């Protein structure tokens, strides 16, 4: 039985949508914006599905489209996250406590929201998608040195914005030249 293009696309969406949704959230730090970004990404993939499925590159194309759309939206809007003054950052809970993981995720989310879109994109590709510097550069359409410098700047900024994460994660030094 010959499967239609629509069924192949639906299978791919079913297999990849959760991962793409997480990537969209990492890029936008907002659930509604992430849903919009995912929907727009899937629409673009659907437009080119026959060629992408034939070449076997829908994942790479979807990542590139998603990151480019996120950066384009940032450039158009130039909306910065609203910063709210608080007396201090939440204390990390005692190890073994479920609240510790939740607190760490909230602190990380808030810190990521204060990075530039390009910095979030680089961190998402390098550490969430586990792409090499070369692969991340290809997705973003930039040089490898740009990926390296954006990664270095983003990690430095995270160290300033959320120093408590370093101790929570065991202060792993990142080797970024």
GROMACS .gro file of N, CA and C in nm:
model
  531
    1UNK      N    1   0.084  -0.118   0.000
    1UNK     CA    2   0.000   0.000   0.000
    1UNK      C    3   0.089   0.124   0.000
    2UNK      N    4   0.060   0.219  -0.084
    2UNK     CA    5   0.138   0.340  -0.098
    2UNK      C    6   0.086   0.447  -0.002
    3UNK      N    7   0.173   0.492   0.086
    3UNK     CA    8   0.133   0.595   0.183
    3UNK      C    9   0.136   0.732   0.116
    4UNK      N   10   0.041   0.816   0.151
    4UNK     CA   11   0.035   0.950   0.094
    4UNK      C   12   0.134   1.043   0.163
    5UNK      N   13   0.161   1.155   0.098
    5UNK     CA   14   0.251   1.256   0.154
    5UNK      C   15   0.197   1.306   0.286
    6UNK      N   16   0.067   1.324   0.296
    6UNK     CA   17   0.006   1.374   0.419
    6UNK      C   18   0.030   1.283   0.537
    7UNK      N   19   0.022   1.153   0.515
    7UNK     CA   20   0.045   1.057   0.624
    7UNK      C   21   0.191   1.059   0.669
    8UNK      N   22   0.284   1.069   0.574
    8UNK     CA   23   0.426   1.077   0.610
    8UNK      C   24   0.454   1.202   0.692
    9UNK      N   25   0.395   1.314   0.649
    9UNK     CA   26   0.414   1.439   0.723
    9UNK      C   27   0.354   1.429   0.862
   10UNK      N   28   0.235   1.373   0.872
   10UNK     CA   29   0.171   1.357   1.003
   10UNK      C   30   0.254   1.267   1.095
   11UNK      N   31   0.311   1.161   1.041
   11UNK     CA   32   0.397   1.074   1.122
   11UNK      C   33   0.519   1.149   1.172
   12UNK      N   34   0.580   1.230   1.084
   12UNK     CA   35   0.697   1.307   1.123
   12UNK      C   36   0.661   1.409   1.231
   13UNK      N   37   0.549   1.478   1.213
   13UNK     CA   38   0.504   1.575   1.313
   13UNK      C   39   0.480   1.506   1.447
   14UNK      N   40   0.415   1.390   1.444
   14UNK     CA   41   0.390   1.316   1.568
   14UNK      C   42   0.518   1.277   1.639
   15UNK      N   43   0.619   1.242   1.563
   15UNK     CA   44   0.746   1.199   1.622
   15UNK      C   45   0.830   1.317   1.670
   16UNK      N   46   0.822   1.432   1.607
   16UNK     CA   47   0.912   1.543   1.635
   16UNK      C   48   0.849   1.662   1.706
   17UNK      N   49   0.717   1.667   1.716
   17UNK     CA   50   0.653   1.789   1.767
   17UNK      C   51   0.690   1.821   1.912
   18UNK      N   52   0.704   1.721   1.997
   18UNK     CA   53   0.739   1.750   2.137
   18UNK      C   54   0.878   1.813   2.147
   19UNK      N   55   0.972   1.758   2.074
   19UNK     CA   56   1.108   1.813   2.076
   19UNK      C   57   1.110   1.953   2.016
   20UNK      N   58   1.040   1.973   1.906
   20UNK     CA   59   1.035   2.105   1.844
   20UNK      C   60   0.965   2.206   1.935
   21UNK      N   61   0.863   2.162   2.007
   21UNK     CA   62   0.792   2.252   2.100
   21UNK      C   63   0.885   2.296   2.213
   22UNK      N   64   0.966   2.203   2.264
   22UNK     CA   65   1.062   2.240   2.368
   22UNK      C   66   1.165   2.339   2.314
   23UNK      N   67   1.212   2.317   2.194
   23UNK     CA   68   1.307   2.410   2.133
   23UNK      C   69   1.244   2.548   2.115
   24UNK      N   70   1.120   2.551   2.070
   24UNK     CA   71   1.050   2.678   2.052
   24UNK      C   72   1.036   2.751   2.185
   25UNK      N   73   1.007   2.677   2.291
   25UNK     CA   74   0.995   2.741   2.423
   25UNK      C   75   1.130   2.795   2.470
   26UNK      N   76   1.236   2.720   2.446
   26UNK     CA   77   1.369   2.768   2.484
   26UNK      C   78   1.404   2.896   2.409
   27UNK      N   79   1.360   2.908   2.286
   27UNK     CA   80   1.390   3.027   2.207
   27UNK      C   81   1.306   3.147   2.248
   28UNK      N   82   1.182   3.124   2.288
   28UNK     CA   83   1.091   3.236   2.315
   28UNK      C   84   1.070   3.263   2.463
   29UNK      N   85   1.085   3.161   2.547
   29UNK     CA   86   1.057   3.165   2.691
   29UNK      C   87   0.912   3.204   2.721
   30UNK      N   88   0.823   3.180   2.627
   30UNK     CA   89   0.681   3.211   2.645
   30UNK      C   90   0.600   3.102   2.575
   31UNK      N   91   0.505   3.045   2.646
   31UNK     CA   92   0.429   2.932   2.593
   31UNK      C   93   0.353   2.970   2.466
   32UNK      N   94   0.282   3.083   2.468
   32UNK     CA   95   0.202   3.121   2.352
   32UNK      C   96   0.291   3.154   2.231
   33UNK      N   97   0.400   3.225   2.255
   33UNK     CA   98   0.492   3.256   2.145
   33UNK      C   99   0.555   3.128   2.091
   34UNK      N  100   0.584   3.034   2.180
   34UNK     CA  101   0.643   2.907   2.137
   34UNK      C  102   0.544   2.829   2.050
   35UNK      N  103   0.417   2.829   2.089
   35UNK     CA  104   0.315   2.760   2.008
   35UNK      C  105   0.304   2.824   1.870
   36UNK      N  106   0.307   2.957   1.864
   36UNK     CA  107   0.301   3.026   1.735
   36UNK      C  108   0.423   2.993   1.651
   37UNK      N  109   0.539   2.995   1.714
   37UNK     CA  110   0.663   2.965   1.642
   37UNK      C  111   0.661   2.822   1.589
   38UNK      N  112   0.615   2.728   1.669
   38UNK     CA  113   0.606   2.589   1.625
   38UNK      C  114   0.508   2.575   1.508
   39UNK      N  115   0.394   2.639   1.519
   39UNK     CA  116   0.294   2.630   1.412
   39UNK      C  117   0.349   2.687   1.281
   40UNK      N  118   0.415   2.803   1.288
   40UNK     CA  119   0.472   2.864   1.168
   40UNK      C  120   0.583   2.776   1.109
   41UNK      N  121   0.662   2.715   1.196
   41UNK     CA  122   0.768   2.625   1.150
   41UNK      C  123   0.709   2.505   1.078
   42UNK      N  124   0.610   2.443   1.138
   42UNK     CA  125   0.547   2.326   1.076
   42UNK      C  126   0.480   2.361   0.944
   43UNK      N  127   0.423   2.481   0.935
   43UNK     CA  128   0.362   2.524   0.809
   43UNK      C  129   0.466   2.536   0.699
   44UNK      N  130   0.583   2.588   0.734
   44UNK     CA  131   0.690   2.601   0.634
   44UNK      C  132   0.744   2.464   0.593
   45UNK      N  133   0.756   2.373   0.690
   45UNK     CA  134   0.802   2.238   0.658
   45UNK      C  135   0.700   2.170   0.566
   46UNK      N  136   0.572   2.188   0.596
   46UNK     CA  137   0.467   2.126   0.514
   46UNK      C  138   0.472   2.176   0.370
   47UNK      N  139   0.503   2.304   0.350
   47UNK     CA  140   0.511   2.360   0.215
   47UNK      C  141   0.618   2.290   0.131
   48UNK      N  142   0.724   2.247   0.196
   48UNK     CA  143   0.838   2.187   0.125
   48UNK      C  144   0.851   2.037   0.153
   49UNK      N  145   0.747   1.977   0.208
   49UNK     CA  146   0.757   1.838   0.253
   49UNK      C  147   0.804   1.739   0.146
   50UNK      N  148   0.749   1.740   0.026
   50UNK     CA  149   0.793   1.638  -0.071
   50UNK      C  150   0.944   1.639  -0.093
   51UNK      N  151   1.001   1.757  -0.111
   51UNK     CA  152   1.146   1.765  -0.132
   51UNK      C  153   1.223   1.728  -0.006
   52UNK      N  154   1.178   1.777   0.110
   52UNK     CA  155   1.248   1.748   0.237
   52UNK      C  156   1.247   1.599   0.269
   53UNK      N  157   1.133   1.534   0.249
   53UNK     CA  158   1.126   1.391   0.280
   53UNK      C  159   1.208   1.310   0.180
   54UNK      N  160   1.211   1.355   0.056
   54UNK     CA  161   1.291   1.285  -0.045
   54UNK      C  162   1.441   1.297  -0.013
   55UNK      N  163   1.484   1.416   0.031
   55UNK     CA  164   1.625   1.436   0.065
   55UNK      C  165   1.659   1.386   0.205
   56UNK      N  166   1.558   1.363   0.287
   56UNK     CA  167   1.580   1.314   0.423
   56UNK      C  168   1.630   1.421   0.519
   57UNK      N  169   1.588   1.547   0.497
   57UNK     CA  170   1.638   1.656   0.581
   57UNK      C  171   1.530   1.737   0.652
   58UNK      N  172   1.417   1.681   0.687
   58UNK     CA  173   1.314   1.765   0.749
   58UNK      C  174   1.354   1.819   0.887
   59UNK      N  175   1.429   1.742   0.965
   59UNK     CA  176   1.469   1.788   1.099
   59UNK      C  177   1.560   1.910   1.090
   60UNK      N  178   1.661   1.902   1.005
   60UNK     CA  179   1.755   2.013   0.990
   60UNK      C  180   1.684   2.137   0.937
   61UNK      N  181   1.596   2.119   0.839
   61UNK     CA  182   1.522   2.231   0.784
   61UNK      C  183   1.432   2.294   0.890
   62UNK      N  184   1.363   2.211   0.968
   62UNK     CA  185   1.273   2.263   1.072
   62UNK      C  186   1.350   2.343   1.176
   63UNK      N  187   1.467   2.292   1.220
   63UNK     CA  188   1.548   2.366   1.317
   63UNK      C  189   1.592   2.501   1.261
   64UNK      N  190   1.638   2.501   1.138
   64UNK     CA  191   1.685   2.626   1.078
   64UNK      C  192   1.571   2.725   1.064
   65UNK      N  193   1.456   2.678   1.015
   65UNK     CA  194   1.340   2.767   1.001
   65UNK      C  195   1.300   2.823   1.137
   66UNK      N  196   1.294   2.737   1.238
   66UNK     CA  197   1.251   2.781   1.371
   66UNK      C  198   1.344   2.889   1.426
   67UNK      N  199   1.473   2.866   1.416
   67UNK     CA  200   1.568   2.964   1.469
   67UNK      C  201   1.566   3.094   1.389
   68UNK      N  202   1.553   3.084   1.258
   68UNK     CA  203   1.546   3.206   1.176
   68UNK      C  204   1.418   3.284   1.205
   69UNK      N  205   1.305   3.214   1.221
   69UNK     CA  206   1.181   3.284   1.254
   69UNK      C  207   1.190   3.352   1.390
   70UNK      N  208   1.250   3.286   1.487
   70UNK     CA  209   1.265   3.345   1.620
   70UNK      C  210   1.350   3.471   1.613
   71UNK      N  211   1.457   3.466   1.539
   71UNK     CA  212   1.545   3.583   1.527
   71UNK      C  213   1.473   3.694   1.450
   72UNK      N  214   1.402   3.658   1.343
   72UNK     CA  215   1.328   3.759   1.266
   72UNK      C  216   1.224   3.829   1.352
   73UNK      N  217   1.153   3.754   1.433
   73UNK     CA  218   1.052   3.814   1.520
   73UNK      C  219   1.116   3.906   1.622
   74UNK      N  220   1.229   3.865   1.674
   74UNK     CA  221   1.299   3.948   1.772
   74UNK      C  222   1.341   4.079   1.706
   75UNK      N  223   1.393   4.071   1.586
   75UNK     CA  224   1.437   4.193   1.517
   75UNK      C  225   1.321   4.286   1.487
   76UNK      N  226   1.207   4.230   1.449
   76UNK     CA  227   1.091   4.313   1.418
   76UNK      C  228   1.034   4.381   1.542
   77UNK      N  229   1.024   4.307   1.647
   77UNK     CA  230   0.957   4.359   1.767
   77UNK      C  231   1.051   4.433   1.860
   78UNK      N  232   1.174   4.383   1.871
   78UNK     CA  233   1.270   4.438   1.965
   78UNK      C  234   1.208   4.452   2.104
   79UNK      N  235   1.127   4.354   2.141
   79UNK     CA  236   1.062   4.353   2.271
   79UNK      C  237   1.158   4.288   2.371
   80UNK      N  238   1.183   4.357   2.475
   80UNK     CA  239   1.268   4.303   2.581
   80UNK      C  240   1.178   4.250   2.692
   81UNK      N  241   1.220   4.144   2.758
   81UNK     CA  242   1.140   4.093   2.869
   81UNK      C  243   1.128   4.199   2.979
   82UNK      N  244   1.013   4.203   3.040
   82UNK     CA  245   0.991   4.296   3.150
   82UNK      C  246   1.068   4.244   3.271
   83UNK      N  247   1.150   4.330   3.327
   83UNK     CA  248   1.226   4.291   3.445
   83UNK      C  249   1.154   4.344   3.568
   84UNK      N  250   1.135   4.257   3.662
   84UNK     CA  251   1.067   4.293   3.786
   84UNK      C  252   1.169   4.287   3.898
   85UNK      N  253   1.179   4.395   3.973
   85UNK     CA  254   1.273   4.399   4.085
   85UNK      C  255   1.219   4.314   4.199
   86UNK      N  256   1.303   4.225   4.248
   86UNK     CA  257   1.268   4.143   4.363
   86UNK      C  258   1.381   4.153   4.464
   87UNK      N  259   1.353   4.116   4.585
   87UNK     CA  260   1.454   4.128   4.689
   87UNK      C  261   1.570   4.034   4.670
   88UNK      N  262   1.550   3.924   4.605
   88UNK     CA  263   1.658   3.829   4.582
   88UNK      C  264   1.608   3.713   4.500
   89UNK      N  265   1.701   3.633   4.459
   89UNK     CA  266   1.667   3.513   4.382
   89UNK      C  267   1.616   3.407   4.479
   90UNK      N  268   1.532   3.317   4.432
   90UNK     CA  269   1.485   3.211   4.520
   90UNK      C  270   1.601   3.123   4.566
   91UNK      N  271   1.596   3.083   4.689
   91UNK     CA  272   1.699   2.994   4.742
   91UNK      C  273   1.679   2.855   4.684
   92UNK      N  274   1.788   2.789   4.652
   92UNK     CA  275   1.777   2.651   4.607
   92UNK      C  276   1.749   2.563   4.728
   93UNK      N  277   1.661   2.469   4.710
   93UNK     CA  278   1.619   2.383   4.820
   93UNK      C  279   1.726   2.279   4.852
   94UNK      N  280   1.701   2.205   4.957
   94UNK     CA  281   1.792   2.099   5.002
   94UNK      C  282   1.798   1.990   4.895
   95UNK      N  283   1.919   1.937   4.864
   95UNK     CA  284   1.929   1.831   4.763
   95UNK      C  285   1.835   1.715   4.796
   96UNK      N  286   1.776   1.660   4.690
   96UNK     CA  287   1.683   1.549   4.709
   96UNK      C  288   1.539   1.595   4.716
   97UNK      N  289   1.519   1.724   4.736
   97UNK     CA  290   1.386   1.780   4.745
   97UNK      C  291   1.336   1.809   4.603
   98UNK      N  292   1.210   1.774   4.571
   98UNK     CA  293   1.155   1.801   4.439
   98UNK      C  294   1.151   1.950   4.409
   99UNK      N  295   1.138   2.031   4.510
   99UNK     CA  296   1.134   2.175   4.490
   99UNK      C  297   1.265   2.227   4.432
  100UNK      N  298   1.373   2.158   4.459
  100UNK     CA  299   1.503   2.200   4.407
  100UNK      C  300   1.504   2.202   4.255
  101UNK      N  301   1.454   2.098   4.194
  101UNK     CA  302   1.452   2.089   4.048
  101UNK      C  303   1.361   2.196   3.989
  102UNK      N  304   1.247   2.218   4.051
  102UNK     CA  305   1.154   2.319   4.002
  102UNK      C  306   1.216   2.458   4.015
  103UNK      N  307   1.277   2.486   4.129
  103UNK     CA  308   1.340   2.616   4.150
  103UNK      C  309   1.453   2.637   4.050
  104UNK      N  310   1.532   2.534   4.027
  104UNK     CA  311   1.643   2.545   3.932
  104UNK      C  312   1.591   2.575   3.791
  105UNK      N  313   1.481   2.509   3.752
  105UNK     CA  314   1.423   2.534   3.619
  105UNK      C  315   1.370   2.676   3.608
  106UNK      N  316   1.307   2.726   3.714
  106UNK     CA  317   1.253   2.863   3.712
  106UNK      C  318   1.367   2.964   3.703
  107UNK      N  319   1.472   2.943   3.781
  107UNK     CA  320   1.587   3.034   3.777
  107UNK      C  321   1.651   3.031   3.639
  108UNK      N  322   1.667   2.912   3.582
  108UNK     CA  323   1.726   2.899   3.450
  108UNK      C  324   1.637   2.965   3.345
  109UNK      N  325   1.506   2.942   3.352
  109UNK     CA  326   1.414   3.004   3.256
  109UNK      C  327   1.422   3.156   3.262
  110UNK      N  328   1.423   3.211   3.383
  110UNK     CA  329   1.431   3.357   3.398
  110UNK      C  330   1.563   3.411   3.343
  111UNK      N  331   1.671   3.339   3.369
  111UNK     CA  332   1.802   3.382   3.318
  111UNK      C  333   1.806   3.373   3.165
  112UNK      N  334   1.753   3.266   3.109
  112UNK     CA  335   1.750   3.251   2.963
  112UNK      C  336   1.667   3.361   2.897
  113UNK      N  337   1.559   3.401   2.962
  113UNK     CA  338   1.473   3.505   2.907
  113UNK      C  339   1.546   3.638   2.896
  114UNK      N  340   1.651   3.656   2.971
  114UNK     CA  341   1.725   3.782   2.970
  114UNK      C  342   1.842   3.781   2.872
  115UNK      N  343   1.861   3.668   2.803
  115UNK     CA  344   1.963   3.661   2.699
  115UNK      C  345   1.903   3.712   2.568
  116UNK      N  346   1.990   3.741   2.472
  116UNK     CA  347   1.940   3.779   2.340
  116UNK      C  348   1.886   3.654   2.271
  117UNK      N  349   1.806   3.675   2.168
  117UNK     CA  350   1.750   3.563   2.094
  117UNK      C  351   1.859   3.478   2.033
  118UNK      N  352   1.962   3.541   1.980
  118UNK     CA  353   2.072   3.466   1.917
  118UNK      C  354   2.145   3.382   2.022
  119UNK      N  355   2.165   3.439   2.142
  119UNK     CA  356   2.232   3.363   2.248
  119UNK      C  357   2.148   3.243   2.289
  120UNK      N  358   2.016   3.263   2.304
  120UNK     CA  359   1.929   3.150   2.338
  120UNK      C  360   1.931   3.046   2.227
  121UNK      N  361   1.933   3.092   2.101
  121UNK     CA  362   1.936   2.999   1.988
  121UNK      C  363   2.063   2.915   1.991
  122UNK      N  364   2.176   2.978   2.016
  122UNK     CA  365   2.303   2.905   2.019
  122UNK      C  366   2.304   2.805   2.134
  123UNK      N  367   2.262   2.847   2.252
  123UNK     CA  368   2.260   2.754   2.366
  123UNK      C  369   2.163   2.640   2.341
  124UNK      N  370   2.049   2.670   2.282
  124UNK     CA  371   1.950   2.566   2.252
  124UNK      C  372   2.008   2.463   2.156
  125UNK      N  373   2.071   2.510   2.050
  125UNK     CA  374   2.128   2.418   1.952
  125UNK      C  375   2.246   2.339   2.009
  126UNK      N  376   2.333   2.405   2.081
  126UNK     CA  377   2.454   2.339   2.131
  126UNK      C  378   2.425   2.243   2.246
  127UNK      N  379   2.343   2.284   2.342
  127UNK     CA  380   2.328   2.205   2.464
  127UNK      C  381   2.197   2.130   2.474
  128UNK      N  382   2.092   2.175   2.405
  128UNK     CA  383   1.967   2.100   2.408
  128UNK      C  384   1.960   2.005   2.289
  129UNK      N  385   1.985   2.059   2.169
  129UNK     CA  386   1.983   1.975   2.049
  129UNK      C  387   2.112   1.895   2.034
  130UNK      N  388   2.214   1.929   2.113
  130UNK     CA  389   2.343   1.859   2.114
  130UNK      C  390   2.411   1.861   1.976
  131UNK      N  391   2.404   1.977   1.910
  131UNK     CA  392   2.470   1.992   1.782
  131UNK      C  393   2.614   2.039   1.803
  132UNK      N  394   2.700   2.008   1.709
  132UNK     CA  395   2.837   2.058   1.713
  132UNK      C  396   2.835   2.206   1.677
  133UNK      N  397   2.949   2.272   1.696
  133UNK     CA  398   2.958   2.412   1.659
  133UNK      C  399   2.935   2.430   1.509
  134UNK      N  400   2.988   2.340   1.429
  134UNK     CA  401   2.972   2.346   1.284
  134UNK      C  402   2.825   2.329   1.246
  135UNK      N  403   2.758   2.232   1.306
  135UNK     CA  404   2.616   2.209   1.276
  135UNK      C  405   2.531   2.329   1.319
  136UNK      N  406   2.560   2.385   1.437
  136UNK     CA  407   2.485   2.502   1.484
  136UNK      C  408   2.506   2.620   1.390
  137UNK      N  409   2.627   2.638   1.342
  137UNK     CA  410   2.656   2.746   1.247
  137UNK      C  411   2.577   2.728   1.118
  138UNK      N  412   2.566   2.604   1.072
  138UNK     CA  413   2.488   2.577   0.951
  138UNK      C  414   2.341   2.608   0.972
  139UNK      N  415   2.286   2.570   1.087
  139UNK     CA  416   2.145   2.597   1.116
  139UNK      C  417   2.119   2.747   1.122
  140UNK      N  418   2.209   2.820   1.187
  140UNK     CA  419   2.189   2.964   1.204
  140UNK      C  420   2.236   3.046   1.084
  141UNK      N  421   2.308   2.983   0.993
  141UNK     CA  422   2.358   3.055   0.877
  141UNK      C  423   2.464   3.157   0.913
  142UNK      N  424   2.552   3.119   1.005
  142UNK     CA  425   2.659   3.209   1.047
  142UNK      C  426   2.790   3.130   1.053
  143UNK      N  427   2.897   3.196   1.093
  143UNK     CA  428   3.027   3.129   1.101
  143UNK      C  429   3.040   3.051   1.231
  144UNK      N  430   3.133   2.958   1.232
  144UNK     CA  431   3.161   2.880   1.352
  144UNK      C  432   3.213   2.973   1.462
  145UNK      N  433   3.293   3.072   1.426
  145UNK     CA  434   3.345   3.164   1.528
  145UNK      C  435   3.232   3.244   1.593
  146UNK      N  436   3.127   3.274   1.517
  146UNK     CA  437   3.011   3.343   1.575
  146UNK      C  438   2.941   3.253   1.676
  147UNK      N  439   2.927   3.126   1.644
  147UNK     CA  440   2.867   3.031   1.737
  147UNK      C  441   2.951   3.024   1.865
  148UNK      N  442   3.083   3.016   1.849
  148UNK     CA  443   3.171   3.008   1.966
  148UNK      C  444   3.160   3.134   2.052
  149UNK      N  445   3.164   3.250   1.988
  149UNK     CA  446   3.160   3.374   2.067
  149UNK      C  447   3.023   3.394   2.132
  150UNK      N  448   2.914   3.362   2.059
  150UNK     CA  449   2.781   3.375   2.118
  150UNK      C  450   2.763   3.279   2.235
  151UNK      N  451   2.818   3.158   2.222
  151UNK     CA  452   2.810   3.061   2.332
  151UNK      C  453   2.886   3.115   2.453
  152UNK      N  454   3.007   3.165   2.429
  152UNK     CA  455   3.088   3.218   2.539
  152UNK      C  456   3.017   3.334   2.608
  153UNK      N  457   2.965   3.429   2.529
  153UNK     CA  458   2.896   3.545   2.587
  153UNK      C  459   2.770   3.503   2.662
  154UNK      N  460   2.696   3.408   2.607
  154UNK     CA  461   2.572   3.362   2.672
  154UNK      C  462   2.604   3.295   2.805
  155UNK      N  463   2.706   3.209   2.808
  155UNK     CA  464   2.742   3.141   2.933
  155UNK      C  465   2.794   3.240   3.036
  156UNK      N  466   2.871   3.339   2.993
  156UNK     CA  467   2.918   3.443   3.085
  156UNK      C  468   2.800   3.518   3.144
  157UNK      N  469   2.704   3.552   3.060
  157UNK     CA  470   2.585   3.625   3.105
  157UNK      C  471   2.503   3.539   3.203
  158UNK      N  472   2.490   3.410   3.175
  158UNK     CA  473   2.418   3.321   3.267
  158UNK      C  474   2.489   3.313   3.401
  159UNK      N  475   2.621   3.314   3.400
  159UNK     CA  476   2.696   3.311   3.527
  159UNK      C  477   2.668   3.435   3.611
  160UNK      N  478   2.647   3.549   3.545
  160UNK     CA  479   2.616   3.673   3.616
  160UNK      C  480   2.471   3.674   3.662
  161UNK      N  481   2.380   3.632   3.574
  161UNK     CA  482   2.237   3.638   3.603
  161UNK      C  483   2.192   3.535   3.705
  162UNK      N  484   2.254   3.420   3.706
  162UNK     CA  485   2.210   3.311   3.794
  162UNK      C  486   2.330   3.234   3.849
  163UNK      N  487   2.411   3.298   3.932
  163UNK     CA  488   2.530   3.229   3.984
  163UNK      C  489   2.496   3.106   4.068
  164UNK      N  490   2.377   3.103   4.126
  164UNK     CA  491   2.338   2.988   4.208
  164UNK      C  492   2.324   2.861   4.125
  165UNK      N  493   2.307   2.876   3.994
  165UNK     CA  494   2.299   2.758   3.909
  165UNK      C  495   2.433   2.687   3.900
  166UNK      N  496   2.542   2.761   3.910
  166UNK     CA  497   2.675   2.700   3.903
  166UNK      C  498   2.694   2.599   4.015
  167UNK      N  499   2.656   2.637   4.136
  167UNK     CA  500   2.672   2.544   4.248
  167UNK      C  501   2.571   2.430   4.238
  168UNK      N  502   2.452   2.460   4.186
  168UNK     CA  503   2.351   2.356   4.173
  168UNK      C  504   2.391   2.251   4.071
  169UNK      N  505   2.463   2.293   3.967
  169UNK     CA  506   2.506   2.200   3.863
  169UNK      C  507   2.649   2.155   3.882
  170UNK      N  508   2.708   2.188   3.994
  170UNK     CA  509   2.843   2.141   4.023
  170UNK      C  510   2.951   2.223   3.955
  171UNK      N  511   2.922   2.348   3.916
  171UNK     CA  512   3.018   2.440   3.855
  171UNK      C  513   3.107   2.372   3.753
  172UNK      N  514   3.047   2.326   3.646
  172UNK     CA  515   3.122   2.265   3.537
  172UNK      C  516   3.177   2.376   3.452
  173UNK      N  517   3.307   2.380   3.432
  173UNK     CA  518   3.368   2.480   3.348
  173UNK      C  519   3.351   2.442   3.204
  174UNK      N  520   3.301   2.534   3.124
  174UNK     CA  521   3.278   2.510   2.982
  174UNK      C  522   3.402   2.548   2.906
  175UNK      N  523   3.450   2.458   2.824
  175UNK     CA  524   3.569   2.483   2.742
  175UNK      C  525   3.528   2.544   2.610
  176UNK      N  526   3.513   2.676   2.610
  176UNK     CA  527   3.477   2.747   2.488
  176UNK      C  528   3.594   2.839   2.454
  177UNK      N  529   3.666   2.812   2.346
  177UNK     CA  530   3.782   2.894   2.311
  177UNK      C  531   3.742   3.034   2.273
   0.00000   0.00000   0.00000
